[in-house]
mmCIF file of C-alpha atoms in Angstrom:
data_model
loop_
_atom_site.group_PDB
_atom_site.id
_atom_site.type_symbol
_atom_site.label_atom_id
_atom_site.label_comp_id
_atom_site.label_asym_id
_atom_site.label_seq_id
_atom_site.Cartn_x
_atom_site.Cartn_y
_atom_site.Cartn_z
ATOM 1 C CA MET A 1 0.117 -0.210 -0.054
ATOM 2 C CA SER A 2 3.142 2.280 -0.381
ATOM 3 C CA ASP A 3 2.565 5.594 1.768
ATOM 4 C CA ASN A 4 -1.435 4.751 2.043
ATOM 5 C CA ILE A 5 -3.124 4.601 4.755
ATOM 6 C CA LEU A 6 -6.684 3.940 2.482
ATOM 7 C CA GLU A 7 -7.028 2.402 -0.988
ATOM 8 C CA ILE A 8 -10.449 1.844 -2.806
ATOM 9 C CA LYS A 9 -9.980 -0.004 -6.173
ATOM 10 C CA ASN A 10 -12.593 -0.618 -8.412
ATOM 11 C CA ILE A 11 -15.219 -0.028 -6.223
ATOM 12 C CA THR A 12 -18.890 -1.272 -7.339
ATOM 13 C CA LYS A 13 -21.723 -1.433 -5.737
ATOM 14 C CA SER A 14 -25.593 -2.109 -7.219
ATOM 15 C CA TYR A 15 -29.030 -2.485 -6.025
ATOM 16 C CA GLY A 16 -31.204 -4.654 -8.054
ATOM 17 C CA LYS A 17 -29.931 -3.887 -11.395
ATOM 18 C CA LYS A 18 -29.263 -0.177 -10.565
ATOM 19 C CA GLU A 19 -25.441 0.466 -10.490
ATOM 20 C CA VAL A 20 -24.364 2.500 -8.032
ATOM 21 C CA LEU A 21 -20.783 2.536 -8.327
ATOM 22 C CA LYS A 22 -19.500 1.907 -11.217
ATOM 23 C CA GLY A 23 -15.297 1.257 -10.232
ATOM 24 C CA VAL A 24 -14.508 3.977 -7.660
ATOM 25 C CA ASN A 25 -10.473 4.633 -7.181
ATOM 26 C CA LEU A 26 -8.972 6.837 -5.097
ATOM 27 C CA SER A 27 -6.448 7.020 -2.281
ATOM 28 C CA ILE A 28 -5.473 8.787 1.033
ATOM 29 C CA LYS A 29 -2.222 9.108 2.584
ATOM 30 C CA LYS A 30 -1.543 9.766 6.121
ATOM 31 C CA SER A 31 -2.095 13.173 7.786
ATOM 32 C CA GLU A 32 -4.444 14.075 4.512
ATOM 33 C CA LYS A 33 -7.858 15.779 4.176
ATOM 34 C CA ILE A 34 -9.753 14.546 1.350
ATOM 35 C CA ALA A 35 -13.132 16.453 0.643
ATOM 36 C CA LEU A 36 -15.400 14.048 -2.005
ATOM 37 C CA ILE A 37 -18.268 16.041 -3.816
ATOM 38 C CA GLY A 38 -21.233 15.784 -6.053
ATOM 39 C CA VAL A 39 -24.744 15.872 -6.536
ATOM 40 C CA ASN A 40 -27.456 14.440 -4.231
ATOM 41 C CA GLY A 41 -27.636 10.471 -5.048
ATOM 42 C CA SER A 42 -24.283 10.377 -6.859
ATOM 43 C CA GLY A 43 -23.375 7.760 -4.257
ATOM 44 C CA LYS A 44 -20.705 9.455 -1.612
ATOM 45 C CA SER A 45 -22.675 8.052 1.317
ATOM 46 C CA THR A 46 -22.897 4.154 -0.109
ATOM 47 C CA LEU A 47 -18.969 4.813 -1.061
ATOM 48 C CA LEU A 48 -18.156 5.889 2.573
ATOM 49 C CA GLU A 49 -20.398 3.043 4.335
ATOM 50 C CA ILE A 50 -18.213 0.766 2.520
ATOM 51 C CA ILE A 51 -15.180 1.796 3.809
ATOM 52 C CA CYS A 52 -16.449 1.606 7.047
ATOM 53 C CA GLY A 53 -18.230 -1.622 6.538
ATOM 54 C CA VAL A 54 -21.706 -0.474 6.984
ATOM 55 C CA LYS A 55 -22.377 -1.815 3.543
ATOM 56 C CA ARG A 56 -20.745 -4.684 1.523
ATOM 57 C CA GLN A 57 -19.671 -3.294 -2.055
ATOM 58 C CA SER A 58 -20.296 -5.706 -5.198
ATOM 59 C CA GLY A 59 -16.739 -5.569 -6.161
ATOM 60 C CA GLY A 60 -13.562 -4.648 -5.545
ATOM 61 C CA GLU A 61 -12.136 -3.708 -2.046
ATOM 62 C CA ILE A 62 -10.704 -1.443 0.017
ATOM 63 C CA GLN A 63 -7.489 -1.556 1.910
ATOM 64 C CA VAL A 64 -5.737 -0.243 4.871
ATOM 65 C CA PRO A 65 -3.053 -1.671 7.254
ATOM 66 C CA PHE A 66 -5.062 -1.481 10.429
ATOM 67 C CA GLY A 67 -8.450 -3.066 10.925
ATOM 68 C CA LYS A 68 -11.922 -0.899 10.108
ATOM 69 C CA GLY A 69 -12.394 -0.610 13.948
ATOM 70 C CA GLU A 70 -9.349 2.079 13.241
ATOM 71 C CA ILE A 71 -11.865 3.736 10.986
ATOM 72 C CA GLY A 72 -14.209 6.413 13.127
ATOM 73 C CA TYR A 73 -17.418 6.731 11.050
ATOM 74 C CA MET A 74 -19.803 10.043 11.811
ATOM 75 C CA PRO A 75 -22.963 9.594 9.471
ATOM 76 C CA GLN A 76 -25.312 12.192 8.283
ATOM 77 C CA THR A 77 -28.142 11.379 10.842
ATOM 78 C CA PHE A 78 -27.707 11.708 14.236
ATOM 79 C CA SER A 79 -27.071 8.319 16.042
ATOM 80 C CA LEU A 80 -26.312 8.397 19.854
ATOM 81 C CA PHE A 81 -28.732 8.027 23.119
ATOM 82 C CA GLN A 82 -31.023 10.651 22.803
ATOM 83 C CA ASP A 83 -32.373 10.297 26.351
ATOM 84 C CA LEU A 84 -28.352 10.212 27.565
ATOM 85 C CA THR A 85 -26.669 13.160 28.347
ATOM 86 C CA VAL A 86 -23.494 14.273 26.212
ATOM 87 C CA GLY A 87 -21.201 12.704 29.544
ATOM 88 C CA GLU A 88 -23.405 9.842 29.035
ATOM 89 C CA ASN A 89 -23.259 9.190 25.589
ATOM 90 C CA LEU A 90 -19.453 9.380 25.925
ATOM 91 C CA GLY A 91 -18.831 7.467 28.897
ATOM 92 C CA TYR A 92 -20.708 4.664 27.264
ATOM 93 C CA LEU A 93 -18.562 4.899 24.691
ATOM 94 C CA ALA A 94 -15.284 4.811 26.795
ATOM 95 C CA VAL A 95 -17.013 1.995 28.147
ATOM 96 C CA LEU A 96 -17.658 0.121 25.209
ATOM 97 C CA TYR A 97 -14.098 0.725 23.855
ATOM 98 C CA HIS A 98 -12.109 0.017 27.086
ATOM 99 C CA LEU A 99 -10.743 3.641 27.501
ATOM 100 C CA ASP A 100 -9.847 5.007 30.481
ATOM 101 C CA LYS A 101 -12.375 7.402 31.983
ATOM 102 C CA GLY A 102 -9.792 10.524 31.404
ATOM 103 C CA VAL A 103 -10.680 10.243 28.350
ATOM 104 C CA VAL A 104 -14.450 11.459 28.230
ATOM 105 C CA GLN A 105 -13.346 14.743 29.574
ATOM 106 C CA SER A 106 -10.550 15.089 27.369
ATOM 107 C CA VAL A 107 -12.916 14.865 24.553
ATOM 108 C CA LEU A 108 -15.144 16.937 25.840
ATOM 109 C CA GLU A 109 -12.638 19.534 25.951
ATOM 110 C CA LYS A 110 -11.450 19.305 22.525
ATOM 111 C CA CYS A 111 -14.834 19.200 20.965
ATOM 112 C CA PHE A 112 -15.872 21.845 23.103
ATOM 113 C CA LEU A 113 -18.936 20.148 24.497
ATOM 114 C CA THR A 114 -17.345 20.650 28.420
ATOM 115 C CA GLN A 115 -20.034 22.907 29.444
ATOM 116 C CA LYS A 116 -23.036 20.881 27.490
ATOM 117 C CA LYS A 117 -21.975 17.543 29.471
ATOM 118 C CA ASP A 118 -25.315 17.214 31.543
ATOM 119 C CA MET A 119 -27.487 18.839 28.789
ATOM 120 C CA LEU A 120 -29.671 15.619 26.957
ATOM 121 C CA ALA A 121 -28.009 14.763 23.741
ATOM 122 C CA LYS A 122 -32.456 15.403 22.112
ATOM 123 C CA ASP A 123 -32.230 18.643 24.036
ATOM 124 C CA LEU A 124 -29.240 19.695 21.974
ATOM 125 C CA SER A 125 -29.068 22.592 18.952
ATOM 126 C CA GLY A 126 -27.830 20.892 15.485
ATOM 127 C CA GLY A 127 -24.371 22.193 15.965
ATOM 128 C CA TYR A 128 -24.068 20.675 19.181
ATOM 129 C CA LYS A 129 -25.025 17.580 18.577
ATOM 130 C CA GLN A 130 -22.595 17.249 15.609
ATOM 131 C CA LEU A 131 -19.857 18.562 17.937
ATOM 132 C CA LEU A 132 -21.051 15.360 20.050
ATOM 133 C CA SER A 133 -21.031 12.825 17.018
ATOM 134 C CA LEU A 134 -17.819 14.188 15.840
ATOM 135 C CA ALA A 135 -16.526 13.836 19.380
ATOM 136 C CA SER A 136 -18.182 9.881 19.768
ATOM 137 C CA SER A 137 -16.090 9.315 16.111
ATOM 138 C CA ILE A 138 -12.855 10.876 17.433
ATOM 139 C CA ILE A 139 -13.008 9.433 20.994
ATOM 140 C CA PHE A 140 -10.670 6.090 20.788
ATOM 141 C CA ASN A 141 -8.435 7.906 18.307
ATOM 142 C CA PRO A 142 -8.857 6.212 15.098
ATOM 143 C CA GLN A 143 -5.916 6.768 12.484
ATOM 144 C CA LEU A 144 -9.380 7.391 9.783
ATOM 145 C CA LEU A 145 -12.096 10.137 10.293
ATOM 146 C CA VAL A 146 -14.653 9.216 7.482
ATOM 147 C CA LEU A 147 -17.321 11.714 7.819
ATOM 148 C CA ASP A 148 -20.349 12.063 5.721
ATOM 149 C CA GLU A 149 -21.494 15.774 5.426
ATOM 150 C CA PRO A 150 -20.683 16.610 9.236
ATOM 151 C CA THR A 151 -21.438 20.497 8.802
ATOM 152 C CA SER A 152 -24.827 20.689 7.423
ATOM 153 C CA ALA A 153 -26.607 21.192 10.774
ATOM 154 C CA MET A 154 -24.262 24.209 11.543
ATOM 155 C CA ASP A 155 -23.818 27.653 11.395
ATOM 156 C CA PRO A 156 -20.106 29.289 9.976
ATOM 157 C CA LEU A 157 -19.347 29.476 13.955
ATOM 158 C CA PHE A 158 -19.711 26.006 14.287
ATOM 159 C CA ARG A 159 -18.474 24.584 11.178
ATOM 160 C CA GLU A 160 -15.047 26.974 12.016
ATOM 161 C CA SER A 161 -14.623 25.288 15.178
ATOM 162 C CA PHE A 162 -15.305 22.032 13.770
ATOM 163 C CA GLN A 163 -12.480 22.425 11.688
ATOM 164 C CA LYS A 164 -10.594 23.125 14.404
ATOM 165 C CA ILE A 165 -10.961 20.531 15.905
ATOM 166 C CA LEU A 166 -10.048 18.426 12.990
ATOM 167 C CA SER A 167 -7.015 20.434 12.553
ATOM 168 C CA GLU A 168 -5.904 19.041 15.905
ATOM 169 C CA PHE A 169 -6.925 15.441 14.882
ATOM 170 C CA MET A 170 -4.710 15.847 12.181
ATOM 171 C CA LYS A 171 -1.937 16.892 14.031
ATOM 172 C CA ASP A 172 -1.912 13.921 15.746
ATOM 173 C CA GLY A 173 -1.611 11.960 12.647
ATOM 174 C CA GLY A 174 -5.079 11.282 12.075
ATOM 175 C CA SER A 175 -6.088 11.058 8.172
ATOM 176 C CA VAL A 176 -10.035 12.367 7.358
ATOM 177 C CA LEU A 177 -12.418 11.818 4.100
ATOM 178 C CA LEU A 178 -15.192 13.786 4.521
ATOM 179 C CA THR A 179 -18.577 14.707 2.061
ATOM 180 C CA THR A 180 -19.911 18.046 2.139
ATOM 181 C CA HIS A 181 -21.807 20.763 -0.165
ATOM 182 C CA TYR A 182 -20.355 23.884 1.241
ATOM 183 C CA MET A 183 -17.709 24.726 -1.336
ATOM 184 C CA GLU A 184 -15.550 26.917 0.923
ATOM 185 C CA GLU A 185 -14.747 24.003 2.956
ATOM 186 C CA ILE A 186 -12.912 22.279 0.315
ATOM 187 C CA ASP A 187 -9.730 25.334 1.311
ATOM 188 C CA PHE A 188 -9.380 23.147 4.575
ATOM 189 C CA CYS A 189 -8.735 19.923 2.951
ATOM 190 C CA ASP A 190 -5.449 18.840 0.969
ATOM 191 C CA LYS A 191 -7.186 17.331 -1.912
ATOM 192 C CA VAL A 192 -10.858 17.028 -3.586
ATOM 193 C CA ALA A 193 -12.380 14.520 -5.646
ATOM 194 C CA ILE A 194 -15.570 14.572 -7.327
ATOM 195 C CA LEU A 195 -17.998 11.341 -7.726
ATOM 196 C CA SER A 196 -20.396 11.703 -10.525
ATOM 197 C CA ASP A 197 -22.055 8.536 -12.130
ATOM 198 C CA GLY A 198 -20.485 6.220 -10.082
ATOM 199 C CA LYS A 199 -17.008 7.286 -10.577
ATOM 200 C CA ILE A 200 -14.446 9.593 -9.453
ATOM 201 C CA VAL A 201 -13.867 12.076 -12.086
ATOM 202 C CA TYR A 202 -12.310 14.153 -11.012
ATOM 203 C CA ALA A 203 -9.037 13.859 -8.068
ATOM 204 C CA ASP A 204 -5.853 16.238 -7.360
ATOM 205 C CA TYR A 205 -4.061 18.823 -4.667
ATOM 206 C CA VAL A 206 -6.780 21.535 -3.586
ATOM 207 C CA ASN A 207 -3.458 24.327 -4.247
ATOM 208 C CA LYS A 208 -2.741 22.949 -8.076
ATOM 209 C CA THR A 209 -6.633 22.782 -8.972
ATOM 210 C CA PHE A 210 -7.435 26.440 -7.379
ATOM 211 C CA GLY A 211 -3.739 28.254 -7.057
ATOM 212 C CA SER A 212 -3.074 28.536 -10.491
ATOM 213 C CA ASN A 213 -6.257 30.048 -11.671
ATOM 214 C CA LYS A 214 -6.973 26.506 -13.557
ATOM 215 C CA PHE A 215 -10.849 26.792 -11.754
ATOM 216 C CA LYS A 216 -12.000 30.567 -10.217
ATOM 217 C CA ASN A 217 -13.923 27.993 -7.684
ATOM 218 C CA ALA A 218 -15.374 25.298 -5.785
ATOM 219 C CA SER A 219 -18.666 25.202 -8.009
ATOM 220 C CA GLU A 220 -16.942 25.977 -11.561
ATOM 221 C CA LEU A 221 -14.740 22.822 -10.807
ATOM 222 C CA ILE A 222 -18.185 20.614 -9.928
ATOM 223 C CA PHE A 223 -20.268 21.636 -12.940
ATOM 224 C CA LYS A 224 -17.276 21.052 -15.644
ATOM 225 C CA TYR A 225 -16.613 17.633 -14.566
ATOM 226 C CA THR A 226 -20.586 16.478 -13.047
ATOM 227 C CA LYS A 227 -22.379 16.221 -16.087
ATOM 228 C CA GLY A 228 -25.441 19.246 -16.333
ATOM 229 C CA ASP A 229 -28.691 16.880 -16.517
ATOM 230 C CA SER A 230 -27.790 15.124 -12.762
ATOM 231 C CA TYR A 231 -28.632 18.743 -11.689
ATOM 232 C CA GLU A 232 -31.601 18.753 -13.933
ATOM 233 C CA LYS A 233 -32.989 15.793 -12.857
ATOM 234 C CA GLN A 234 -32.907 16.862 -9.085
ATOM 235 C CA ASP A 235 -36.501 16.554 -7.362
ATOM 236 C CA ARG A 236 -36.926 20.715 -6.217
ATOM 237 C CA LYS A 237 -40.047 19.815 -4.950
#
């Protein structure tokens, strides 16, 4: 695997006769952050679920130099216990992963949740729920974080806090693969990849993509590499 911590090789996924992924290839290096973008329904979430072992691919392989237990996964939907407090949710995970109790306090501080420790998860705002989800994903210090539209419920200030947490995670050697519809978030990434029609149609370093005026912005990039009719067919109701 050379210096890659994740290699996605010719991944395919079909639901009956519908082929969602048609041979996806992508790799991630240690301490690298990649934004995976594309229109709704392009297969981004399906690919992330396959990487994390939530779903099985129809073909191809996922290679990591460690077990999938070393991958932290944050899905789009909030999946923790609504009737437990922030601290209780993280405490439960600490027991599940056989972690020292001190880890809970540490991750509360890292994720700006100390003041929300005794609040029920169901009473949190959307932004704080996302921070709690992130905390649950990094509590066991994974080598790779896989995040599916992690800042969708966040205002700009929450997104700034979120990026700070990810930066600290990467300073310790962690890598990140995330999907996003916020084009400005690509600026915080090392690479950008576009998934369209079941395949990666573009993948390159962010500074090469935008620094040389090759593209003015991410919207211009995605419109060039994604079929225009994919946008026209979106359900706008």
